[in-house]
Coordinates of C-alpha atoms and ligand atoms in Angstrom, one line a residue:
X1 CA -162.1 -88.4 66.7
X2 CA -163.7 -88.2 63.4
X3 CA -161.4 -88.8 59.6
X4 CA -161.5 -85.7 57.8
X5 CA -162.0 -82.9 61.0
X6 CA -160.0 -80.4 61.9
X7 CA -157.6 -80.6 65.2
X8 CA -155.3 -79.0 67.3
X9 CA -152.5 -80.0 69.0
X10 CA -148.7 -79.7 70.3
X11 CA -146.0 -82.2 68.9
X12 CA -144.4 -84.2 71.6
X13 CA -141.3 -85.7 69.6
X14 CA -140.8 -86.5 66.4
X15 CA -139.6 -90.3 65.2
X16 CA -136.8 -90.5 62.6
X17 CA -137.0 -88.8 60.0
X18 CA -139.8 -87.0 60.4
X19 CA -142.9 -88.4 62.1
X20 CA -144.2 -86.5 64.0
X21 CA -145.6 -88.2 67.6
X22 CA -149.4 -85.4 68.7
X23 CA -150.7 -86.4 71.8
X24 CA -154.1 -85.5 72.7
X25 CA -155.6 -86.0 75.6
X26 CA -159.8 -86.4 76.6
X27 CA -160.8 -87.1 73.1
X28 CA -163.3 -89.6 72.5
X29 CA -162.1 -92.3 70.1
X30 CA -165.3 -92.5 67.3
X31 CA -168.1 -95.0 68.5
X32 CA -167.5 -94.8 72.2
X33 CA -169.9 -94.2 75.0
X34 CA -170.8 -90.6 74.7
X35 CA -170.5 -88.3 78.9
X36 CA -167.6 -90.5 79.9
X37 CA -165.6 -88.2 82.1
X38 CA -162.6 -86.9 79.8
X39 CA -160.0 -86.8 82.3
X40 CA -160.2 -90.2 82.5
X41 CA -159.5 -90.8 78.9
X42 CA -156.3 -92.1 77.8
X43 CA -154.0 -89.5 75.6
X44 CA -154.9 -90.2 71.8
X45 CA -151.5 -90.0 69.5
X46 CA -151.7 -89.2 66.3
X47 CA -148.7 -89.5 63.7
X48 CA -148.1 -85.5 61.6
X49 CA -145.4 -85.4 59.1
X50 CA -143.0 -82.7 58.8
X51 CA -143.3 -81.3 61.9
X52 CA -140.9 -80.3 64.7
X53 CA -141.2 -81.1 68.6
X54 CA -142.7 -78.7 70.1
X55 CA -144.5 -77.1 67.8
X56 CA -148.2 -76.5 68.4
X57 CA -150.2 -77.4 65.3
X58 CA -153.6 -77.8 63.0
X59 CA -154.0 -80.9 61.2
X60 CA -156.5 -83.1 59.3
X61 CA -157.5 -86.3 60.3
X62 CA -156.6 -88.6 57.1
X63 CA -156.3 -92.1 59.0
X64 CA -158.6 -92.8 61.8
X65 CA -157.8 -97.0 62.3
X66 CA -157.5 -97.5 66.1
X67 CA -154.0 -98.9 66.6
X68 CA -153.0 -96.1 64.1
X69 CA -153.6 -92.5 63.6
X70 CA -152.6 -90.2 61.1
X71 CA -152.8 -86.2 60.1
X72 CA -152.0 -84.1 57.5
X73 CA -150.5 -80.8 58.8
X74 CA -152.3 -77.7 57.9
X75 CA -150.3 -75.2 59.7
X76 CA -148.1 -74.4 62.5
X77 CA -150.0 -72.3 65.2
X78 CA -146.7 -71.7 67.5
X79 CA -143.6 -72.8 66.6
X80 CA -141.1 -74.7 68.9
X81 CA -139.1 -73.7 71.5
X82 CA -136.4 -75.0 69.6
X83 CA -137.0 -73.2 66.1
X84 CA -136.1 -69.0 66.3
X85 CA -134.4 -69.0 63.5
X86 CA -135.3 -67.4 59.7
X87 CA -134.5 -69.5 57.2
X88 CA -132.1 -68.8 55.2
X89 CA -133.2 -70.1 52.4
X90 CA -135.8 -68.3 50.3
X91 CA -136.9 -71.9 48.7
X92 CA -137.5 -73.1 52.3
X93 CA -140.4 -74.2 52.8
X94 CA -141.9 -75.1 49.4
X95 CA -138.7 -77.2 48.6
X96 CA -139.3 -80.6 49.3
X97 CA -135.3 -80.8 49.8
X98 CA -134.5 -79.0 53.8
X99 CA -136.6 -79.5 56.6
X100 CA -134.8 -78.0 59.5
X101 CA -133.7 -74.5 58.3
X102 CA -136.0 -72.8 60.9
X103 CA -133.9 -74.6 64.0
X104 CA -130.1 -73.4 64.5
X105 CA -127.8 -75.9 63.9
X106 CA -126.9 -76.8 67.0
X107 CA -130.7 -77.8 67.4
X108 CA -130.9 -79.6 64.4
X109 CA -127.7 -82.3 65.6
X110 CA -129.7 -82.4 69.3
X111 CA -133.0 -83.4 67.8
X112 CA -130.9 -86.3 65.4
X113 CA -129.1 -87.4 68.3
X114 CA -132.5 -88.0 70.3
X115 CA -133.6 -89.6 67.2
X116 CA -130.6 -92.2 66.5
X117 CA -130.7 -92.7 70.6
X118 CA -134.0 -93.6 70.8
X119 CA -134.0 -95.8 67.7
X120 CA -130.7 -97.7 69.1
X121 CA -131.5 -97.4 72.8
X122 CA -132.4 -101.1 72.9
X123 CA -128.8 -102.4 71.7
X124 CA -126.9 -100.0 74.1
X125 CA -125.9 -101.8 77.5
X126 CA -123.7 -100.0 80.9
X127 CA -120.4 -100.6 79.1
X128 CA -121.6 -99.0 75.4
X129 CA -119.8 -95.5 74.8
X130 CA -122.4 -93.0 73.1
X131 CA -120.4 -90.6 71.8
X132 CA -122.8 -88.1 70.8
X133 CA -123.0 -86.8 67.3
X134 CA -120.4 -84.5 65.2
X135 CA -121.6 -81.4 62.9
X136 CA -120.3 -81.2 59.6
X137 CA -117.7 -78.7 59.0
X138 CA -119.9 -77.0 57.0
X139 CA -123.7 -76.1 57.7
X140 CA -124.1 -74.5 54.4
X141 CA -122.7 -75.1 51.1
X142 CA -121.7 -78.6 51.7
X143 CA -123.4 -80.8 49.0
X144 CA -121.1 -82.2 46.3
X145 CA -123.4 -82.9 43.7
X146 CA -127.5 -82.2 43.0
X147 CA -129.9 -84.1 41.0
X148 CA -132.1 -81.2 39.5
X149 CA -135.6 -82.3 37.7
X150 CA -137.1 -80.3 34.9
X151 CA -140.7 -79.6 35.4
X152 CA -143.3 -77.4 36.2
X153 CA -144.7 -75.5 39.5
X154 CA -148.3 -75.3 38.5
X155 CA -150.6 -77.4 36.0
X156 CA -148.9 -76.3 32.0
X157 CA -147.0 -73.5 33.9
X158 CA -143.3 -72.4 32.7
X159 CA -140.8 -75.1 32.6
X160 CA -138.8 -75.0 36.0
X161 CA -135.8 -76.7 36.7
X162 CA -134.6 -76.9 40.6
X163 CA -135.8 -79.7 43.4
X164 CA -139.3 -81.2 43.5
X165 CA -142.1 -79.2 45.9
X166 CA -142.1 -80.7 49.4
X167 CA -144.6 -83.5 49.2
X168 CA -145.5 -83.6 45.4
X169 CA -144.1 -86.2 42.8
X170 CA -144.8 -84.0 40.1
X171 CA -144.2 -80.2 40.4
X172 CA -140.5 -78.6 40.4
X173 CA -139.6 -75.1 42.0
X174 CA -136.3 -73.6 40.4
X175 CA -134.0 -73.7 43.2
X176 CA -131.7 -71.6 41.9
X177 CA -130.5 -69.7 45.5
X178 CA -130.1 -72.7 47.5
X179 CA -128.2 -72.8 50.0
X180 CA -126.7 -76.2 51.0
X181 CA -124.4 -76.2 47.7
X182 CA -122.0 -73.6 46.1
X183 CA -123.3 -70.7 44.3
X184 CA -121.6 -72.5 41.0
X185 CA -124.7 -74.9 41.1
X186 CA -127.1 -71.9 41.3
X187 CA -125.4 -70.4 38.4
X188 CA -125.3 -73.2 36.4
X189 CA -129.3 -73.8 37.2
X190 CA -129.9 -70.4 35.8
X191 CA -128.1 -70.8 33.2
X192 CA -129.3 -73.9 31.5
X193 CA -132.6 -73.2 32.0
X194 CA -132.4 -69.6 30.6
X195 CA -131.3 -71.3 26.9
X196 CA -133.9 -74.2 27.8
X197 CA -136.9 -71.4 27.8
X198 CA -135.1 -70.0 24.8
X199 CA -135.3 -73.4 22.1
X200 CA -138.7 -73.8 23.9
X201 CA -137.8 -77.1 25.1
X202 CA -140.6 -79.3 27.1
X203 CA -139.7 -81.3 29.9
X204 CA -140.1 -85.2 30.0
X205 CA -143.7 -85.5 31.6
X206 CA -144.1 -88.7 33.7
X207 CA -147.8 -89.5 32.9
X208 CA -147.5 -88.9 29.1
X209 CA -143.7 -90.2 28.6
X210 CA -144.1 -87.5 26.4
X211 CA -141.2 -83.8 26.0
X212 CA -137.3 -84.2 26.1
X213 CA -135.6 -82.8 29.0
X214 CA -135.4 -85.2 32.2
X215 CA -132.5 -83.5 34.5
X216 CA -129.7 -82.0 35.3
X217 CA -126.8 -83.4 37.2
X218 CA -123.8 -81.2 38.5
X219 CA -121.1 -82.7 40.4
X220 CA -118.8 -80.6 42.0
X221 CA -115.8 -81.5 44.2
X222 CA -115.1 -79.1 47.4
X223 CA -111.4 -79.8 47.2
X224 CA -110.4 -79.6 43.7
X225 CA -112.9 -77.2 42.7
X226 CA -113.5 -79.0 39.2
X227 CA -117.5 -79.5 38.0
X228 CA -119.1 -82.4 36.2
X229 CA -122.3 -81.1 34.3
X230 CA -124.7 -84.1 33.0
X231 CA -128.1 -82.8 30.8
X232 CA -130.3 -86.4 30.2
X233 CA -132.6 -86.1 28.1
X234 CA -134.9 -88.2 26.0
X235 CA -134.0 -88.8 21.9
X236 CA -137.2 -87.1 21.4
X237 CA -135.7 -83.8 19.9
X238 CA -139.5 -82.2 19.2
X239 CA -138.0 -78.4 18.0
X240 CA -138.9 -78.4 14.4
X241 CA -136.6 -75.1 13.0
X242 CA -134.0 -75.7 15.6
X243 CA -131.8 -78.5 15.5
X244 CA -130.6 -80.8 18.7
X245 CA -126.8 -79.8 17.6
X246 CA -127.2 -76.3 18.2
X247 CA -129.1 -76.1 21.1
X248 CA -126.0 -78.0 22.8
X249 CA -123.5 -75.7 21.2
X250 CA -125.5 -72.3 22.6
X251 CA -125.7 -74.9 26.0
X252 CA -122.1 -75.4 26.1
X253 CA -121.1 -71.9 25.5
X254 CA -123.3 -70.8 27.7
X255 CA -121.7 -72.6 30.6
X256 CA -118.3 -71.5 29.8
X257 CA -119.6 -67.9 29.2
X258 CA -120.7 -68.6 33.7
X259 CA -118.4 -66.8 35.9
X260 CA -117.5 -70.0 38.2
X261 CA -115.5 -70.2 41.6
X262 CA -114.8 -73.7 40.5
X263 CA -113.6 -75.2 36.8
X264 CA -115.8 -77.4 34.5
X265 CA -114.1 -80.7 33.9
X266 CA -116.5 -82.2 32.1
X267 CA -120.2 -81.3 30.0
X268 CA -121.8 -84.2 29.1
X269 CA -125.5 -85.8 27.5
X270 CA -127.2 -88.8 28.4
X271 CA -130.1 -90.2 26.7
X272 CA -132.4 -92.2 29.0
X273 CA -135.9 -93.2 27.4
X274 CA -136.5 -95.4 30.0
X275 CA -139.8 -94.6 32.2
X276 CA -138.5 -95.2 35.2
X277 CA -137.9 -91.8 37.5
X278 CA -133.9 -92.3 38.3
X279 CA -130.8 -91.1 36.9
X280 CA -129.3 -93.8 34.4
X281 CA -127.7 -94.0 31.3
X282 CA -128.8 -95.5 27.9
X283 CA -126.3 -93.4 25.9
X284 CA -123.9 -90.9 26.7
X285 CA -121.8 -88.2 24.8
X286 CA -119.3 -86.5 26.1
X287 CA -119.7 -82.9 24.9
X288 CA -116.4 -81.7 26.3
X289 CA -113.3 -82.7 28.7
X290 CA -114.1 -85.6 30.6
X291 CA -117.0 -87.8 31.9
X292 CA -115.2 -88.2 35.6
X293 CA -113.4 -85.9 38.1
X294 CA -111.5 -85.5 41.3
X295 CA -112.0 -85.6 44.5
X296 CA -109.9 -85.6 47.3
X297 CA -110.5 -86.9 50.9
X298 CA -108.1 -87.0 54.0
X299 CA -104.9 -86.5 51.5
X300 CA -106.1 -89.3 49.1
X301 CA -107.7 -88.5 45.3
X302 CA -110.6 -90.2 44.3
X303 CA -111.8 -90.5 40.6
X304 CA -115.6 -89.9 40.5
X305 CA -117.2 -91.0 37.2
X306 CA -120.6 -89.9 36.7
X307 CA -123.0 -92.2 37.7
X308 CA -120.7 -93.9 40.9
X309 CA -121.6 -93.4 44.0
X310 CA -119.2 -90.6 46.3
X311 CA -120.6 -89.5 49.5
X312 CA -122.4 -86.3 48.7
X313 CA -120.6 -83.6 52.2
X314 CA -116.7 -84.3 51.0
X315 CA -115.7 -82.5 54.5
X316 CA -118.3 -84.0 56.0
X317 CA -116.7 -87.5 55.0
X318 CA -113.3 -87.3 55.9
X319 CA -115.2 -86.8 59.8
X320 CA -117.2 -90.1 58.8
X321 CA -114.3 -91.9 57.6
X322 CA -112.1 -90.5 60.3
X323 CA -114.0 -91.8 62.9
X324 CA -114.2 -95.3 60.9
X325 CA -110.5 -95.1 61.0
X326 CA -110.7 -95.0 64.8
X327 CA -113.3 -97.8 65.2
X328 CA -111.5 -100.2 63.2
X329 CA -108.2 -100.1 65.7
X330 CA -104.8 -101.5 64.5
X331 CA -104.8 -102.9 61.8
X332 CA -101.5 -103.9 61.0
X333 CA -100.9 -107.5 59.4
X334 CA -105.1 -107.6 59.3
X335 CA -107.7 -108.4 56.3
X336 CA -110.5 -106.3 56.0
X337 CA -113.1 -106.7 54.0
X338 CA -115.2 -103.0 52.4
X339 CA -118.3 -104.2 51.9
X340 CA -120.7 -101.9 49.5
X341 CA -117.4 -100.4 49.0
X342 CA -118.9 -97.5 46.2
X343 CA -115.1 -95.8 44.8
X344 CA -113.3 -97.3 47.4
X345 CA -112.8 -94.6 49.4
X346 CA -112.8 -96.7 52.9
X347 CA -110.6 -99.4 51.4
X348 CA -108.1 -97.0 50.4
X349 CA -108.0 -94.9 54.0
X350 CA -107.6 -98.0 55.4
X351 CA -105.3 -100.1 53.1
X352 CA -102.1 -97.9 54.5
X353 CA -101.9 -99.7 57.9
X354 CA -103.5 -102.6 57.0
X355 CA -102.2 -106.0 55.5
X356 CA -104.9 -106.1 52.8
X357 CA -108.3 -104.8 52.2
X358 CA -110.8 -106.4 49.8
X359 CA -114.0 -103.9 48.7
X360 CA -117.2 -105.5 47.2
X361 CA -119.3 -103.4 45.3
X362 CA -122.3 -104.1 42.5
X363 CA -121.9 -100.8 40.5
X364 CA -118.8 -102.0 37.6
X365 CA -118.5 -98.3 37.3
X366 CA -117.7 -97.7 40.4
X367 CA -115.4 -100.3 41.0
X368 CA -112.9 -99.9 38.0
X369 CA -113.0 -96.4 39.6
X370 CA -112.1 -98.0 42.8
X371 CA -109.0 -100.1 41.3
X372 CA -108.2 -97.2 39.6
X373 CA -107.9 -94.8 42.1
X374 CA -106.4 -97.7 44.4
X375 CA -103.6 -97.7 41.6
X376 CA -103.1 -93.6 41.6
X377 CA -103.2 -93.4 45.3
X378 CA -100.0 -96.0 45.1
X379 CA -101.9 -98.6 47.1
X380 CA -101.1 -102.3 46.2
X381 CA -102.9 -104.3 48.9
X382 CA -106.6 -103.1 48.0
X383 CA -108.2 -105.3 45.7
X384 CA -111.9 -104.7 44.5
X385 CA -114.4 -107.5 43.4
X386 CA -117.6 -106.4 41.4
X387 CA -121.1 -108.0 42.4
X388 CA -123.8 -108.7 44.8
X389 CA -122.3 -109.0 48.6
X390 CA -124.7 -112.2 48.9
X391 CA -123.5 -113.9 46.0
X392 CA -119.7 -112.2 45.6
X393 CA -118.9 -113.8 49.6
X394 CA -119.6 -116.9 48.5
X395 CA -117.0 -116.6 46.3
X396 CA -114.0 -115.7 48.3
X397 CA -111.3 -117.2 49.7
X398 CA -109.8 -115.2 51.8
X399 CA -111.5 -115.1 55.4
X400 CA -111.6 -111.5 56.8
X401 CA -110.6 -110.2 60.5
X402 CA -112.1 -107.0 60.5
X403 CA -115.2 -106.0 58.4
X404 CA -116.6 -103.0 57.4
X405 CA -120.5 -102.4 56.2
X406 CA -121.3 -98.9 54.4
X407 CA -125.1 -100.1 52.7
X408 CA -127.3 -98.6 50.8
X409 CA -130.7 -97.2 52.9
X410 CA -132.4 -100.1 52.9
X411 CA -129.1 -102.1 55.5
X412 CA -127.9 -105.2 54.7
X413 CA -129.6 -108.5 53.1
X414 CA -130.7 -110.8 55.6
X415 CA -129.1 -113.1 54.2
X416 CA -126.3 -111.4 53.2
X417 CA -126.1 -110.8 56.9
X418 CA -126.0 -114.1 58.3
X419 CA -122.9 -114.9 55.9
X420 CA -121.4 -111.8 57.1
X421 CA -121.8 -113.3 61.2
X422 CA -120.3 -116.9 60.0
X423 CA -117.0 -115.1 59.9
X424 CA -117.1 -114.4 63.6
X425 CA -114.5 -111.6 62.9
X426 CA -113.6 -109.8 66.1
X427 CA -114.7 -106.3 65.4
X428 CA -117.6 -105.0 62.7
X429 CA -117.9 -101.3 61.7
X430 CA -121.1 -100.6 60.5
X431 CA -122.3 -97.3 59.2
X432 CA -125.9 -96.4 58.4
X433 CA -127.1 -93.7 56.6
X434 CA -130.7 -94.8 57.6
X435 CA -130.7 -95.5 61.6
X436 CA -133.9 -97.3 61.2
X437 CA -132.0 -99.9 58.8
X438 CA -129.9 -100.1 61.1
X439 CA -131.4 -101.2 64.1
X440 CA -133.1 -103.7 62.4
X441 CA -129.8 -105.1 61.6
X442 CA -128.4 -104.7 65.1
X443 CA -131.2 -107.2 65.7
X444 CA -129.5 -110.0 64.3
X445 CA -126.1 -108.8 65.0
X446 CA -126.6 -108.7 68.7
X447 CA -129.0 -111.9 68.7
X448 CA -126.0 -113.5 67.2
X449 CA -123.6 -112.4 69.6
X450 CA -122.0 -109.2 68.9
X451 CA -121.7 -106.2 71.0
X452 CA -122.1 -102.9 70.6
X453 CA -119.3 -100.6 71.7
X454 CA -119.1 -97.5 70.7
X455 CA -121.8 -95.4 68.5
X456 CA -120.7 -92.1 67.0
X457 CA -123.2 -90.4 64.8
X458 CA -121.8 -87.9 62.3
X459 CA -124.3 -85.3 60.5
X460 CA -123.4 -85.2 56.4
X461 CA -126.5 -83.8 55.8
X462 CA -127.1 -80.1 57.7
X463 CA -130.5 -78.6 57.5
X464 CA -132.3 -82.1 56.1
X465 CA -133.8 -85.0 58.1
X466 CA -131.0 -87.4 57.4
X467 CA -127.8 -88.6 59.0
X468 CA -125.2 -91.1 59.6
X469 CA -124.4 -93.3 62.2
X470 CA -121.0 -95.1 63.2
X471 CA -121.2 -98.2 64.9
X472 CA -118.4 -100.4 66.5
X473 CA -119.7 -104.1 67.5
X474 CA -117.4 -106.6 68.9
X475 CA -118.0 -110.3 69.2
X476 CA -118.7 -111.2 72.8
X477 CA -115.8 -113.2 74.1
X478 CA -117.1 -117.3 75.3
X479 CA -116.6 -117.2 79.4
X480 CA -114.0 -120.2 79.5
Ligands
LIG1 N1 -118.5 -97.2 51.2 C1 -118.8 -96.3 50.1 C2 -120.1 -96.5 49.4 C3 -121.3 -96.6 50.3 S1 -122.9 -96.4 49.5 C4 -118.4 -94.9 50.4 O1 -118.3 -94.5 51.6 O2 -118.3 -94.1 49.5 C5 -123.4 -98.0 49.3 C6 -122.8 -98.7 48.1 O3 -123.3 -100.0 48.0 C7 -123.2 -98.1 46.7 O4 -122.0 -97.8 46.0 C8 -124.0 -99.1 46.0 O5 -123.8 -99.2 44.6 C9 -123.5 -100.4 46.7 N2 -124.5 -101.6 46.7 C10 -125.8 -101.5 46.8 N3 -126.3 -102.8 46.9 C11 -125.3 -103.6 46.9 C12 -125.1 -105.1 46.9 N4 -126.2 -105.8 47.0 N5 -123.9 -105.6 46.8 C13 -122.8 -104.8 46.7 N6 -122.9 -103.4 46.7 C14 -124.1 -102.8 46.7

């Protein structure tokens, strides 16, 4: 094989999230003994991106080391058995945001399930109940909130506002018929960009650190119906005959002037100036009603400020946090500790039949939201400490019998994890939005003597590579 040629080949699976595995077979690796007989050649595998199993494809050779191969797909020749499907999506495709809209659903949860399997298979003995993986209520129209970018499709093109191109840090596409939120978000996309193009805004370039608008953040709650808007921008206001104050009047009137299926609670402006690519706040101003809103999940209400973490499928939640419910057992006259607890929202499912439940989480935000919403939701024995897992344990008395684990991506701290074991708590619930995390952690956990039970995975995220999965480990019982 030679970097930088052409090849052809058919995917045989595809790795979590989306590594594709080709395998070719009677190629000559580069610098070998030319007239070998190619039957006898082992298969060459070659890691493709964004690709489906199955699928028969061109690619480039971009990495040509010998313990590792990699390609950059050109284009699909035949698609998969599995795919059959039009997307329904018109931004599919060029969106960097879905990657499965060409498979029907029910193919998109098999190929996840093979996925989480395979990543897990070492951990699962005879006894360990797979339970398979649940859809989310919704395939469509099941996002709670969206993080749009402002930007631009092609070199000094028209400012855009939508998701990033698949693949590129730099250009946007306006999204504005996608199809994995409510039509409210579309609308309000439109919308804001329409009076954007109008004051002939620029948008915050990340080389230069020069324009003014970053993105747009809409929140919108599935049960309640109410919608968060959030503009961030820069302080550089660069319109010389218009001022800042009246392009966020004509803003917020144009919002209100939207026919909505849901209510805005809340219009609001942060400034960030930092140079950093994420969401954060250096100022904000609330331009009308509020800066939070509700949610509501399995019969409880959550208060969601802006910048706190809620999961982002609200139906698809209450199947998640269902099935925690059912992991964790009786509970009654038990402490649990919620570790990266975000709002609270497993605490307070939980707190009803248990004796207490203590939630950790680093975000302050999130956690006067938690104590708050403990308070609305009538629930007393929840209490919610603010700070690191690594550092807050060491601080608490209480010792737990149950413990639940929600991390971010990246899984637990090592050492964080090790603290965690010491408690040699009976039963551990751990759930993973990132599988591979996750069996890294299961590593210890297991080396350390816990089991694992039962998995459940749960899809939140229909149509994209991602998806969560629902551990039950139990500490092996000492033979006598
Ligand atoms: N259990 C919650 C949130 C899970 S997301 C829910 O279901 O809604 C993970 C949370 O961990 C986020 O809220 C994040 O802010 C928090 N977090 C990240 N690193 C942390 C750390 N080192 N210590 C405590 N919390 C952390």
């Amino acid at each position: 094989m030679k970097k930088g040629q052409e090849y052809i080949g058919i995917v045989d699976h595809v790795n979590f999230p989306n590594k594709g595995i080709v395998q070719i077979e009677g190629l000559q690796e580069e610098g070998e003994e030319k007239g070998e007989d190619k039957l006898s050649l082992p298969p060459v595998k070659i890691v493709v991106k964004d690709v489906l199993p199955g699928q028969m494809i061109k690619f480039r050779l971009t990495k040509n080391a010998s313990g590792r191969k990699e390609g950059r797909l050109l284009k699909v020749i035949t698609p998969s058995e599995r795919e059959g499907r039009v997307p329904p999506c018109p931004h599919f495709g060029s969106c960097g945001g879905c990657a499965y809209q060409t498979m029907p659903y029910k193919e998109q949860l098999r190929l996840k399930e093979e996925q989480g399997k395979q990543l897990l298979q070492g951990f699962l003995q005879k006894e360990t109940i797979w339970e398979g993986i649940l859809g989310s209520p919704r395939e469509f129209r099941y996002r709670n909130k969206m993080e749009y970018s402002f930007g631009d499709e092609v070199k000094d093109g028209d400012i855009m506002l939508g998701m990033h191109k698949k693949g590129s840090f730099y250009d946007v596409l306006t999204t504005d018929q996608c199809q994995i939120v409510e039509e409210d978000f579309n609308r309000i996309v439109n919308g804001t960009l329409k009076i954007a193009r109008e004051f002939g805004l620029k948008y915050y370039h990340k080389i230069t650190h020069s324009g003014y608008l970053r993105h747009l953040l809409v929140r919108r709650a599935v049960k309640t119906g109410e919608i968060l808007v959030h503009l961030v921008t820069t302080s550089a206001w660069e319109v010389t005959n218009k001022k800042e104050e009246e392009f966020f009047s004509v803003w917020k009137n144009t919002l209100f002037s939207i026919c909505l299926d849901g209510r805005i609670k809340g219009i609001v402006h942060t400034i960030n100036d930092r140079v950093a690519d994420v969401i954060c706040a250096d100022s904000t101003k609330v331009l009308f009603g509020e800066d939070f809103f509700f949610e509501e999940l399995l019969g409880l209400k959550f208060k969601i400020s802006s910048f706190s973490f809620f999961q982002t499928n609200s139906l698809g939640a209450e199947v998640l946090y269902r099935k925690v419910r059912e992991y964790i057992g009786g509970t009654k006259d038990k402490v649990i500790f919620d570790l990266y607890s975000g709002t609270g929202t497993i605490a307070q499912l939980l707190a009803p039949v248990a004796k207490k439940v203590i939630g950790v989480e680093i975000v302050g935000d999130a956690v006067e939201a938690a104590r708050d919403n403990a308070k609305r939701n009538g629930l007393l024995n929840c209490e919610f400490l603010e700070g690191d897992v690594l550092q807050v344990l060491d601080t608490m008395e209480e010792k737990p019998d149950y413990i639940v684990l929600d991390p971010p991506r990246d899984g637990v701290h090592k050492k964080a994890l090790e603290k965690i074991i010491r408690y040699q708590v009976e039963r551990i619930v751990y759930i993973s939005c990132k599988p591979t995390s996750l069996a890294r952690d299961l590593e210890l956990l297991c080396g350390a003597g816990y089991k694992v039970e039962k998995v459940c995975m749960v899809d939140m995220f229909p149509e994209t590579v991602n998806v969560e999965t629902c551990v039950l480990l139990s500490k092996l019982r000492k033979e006598p």
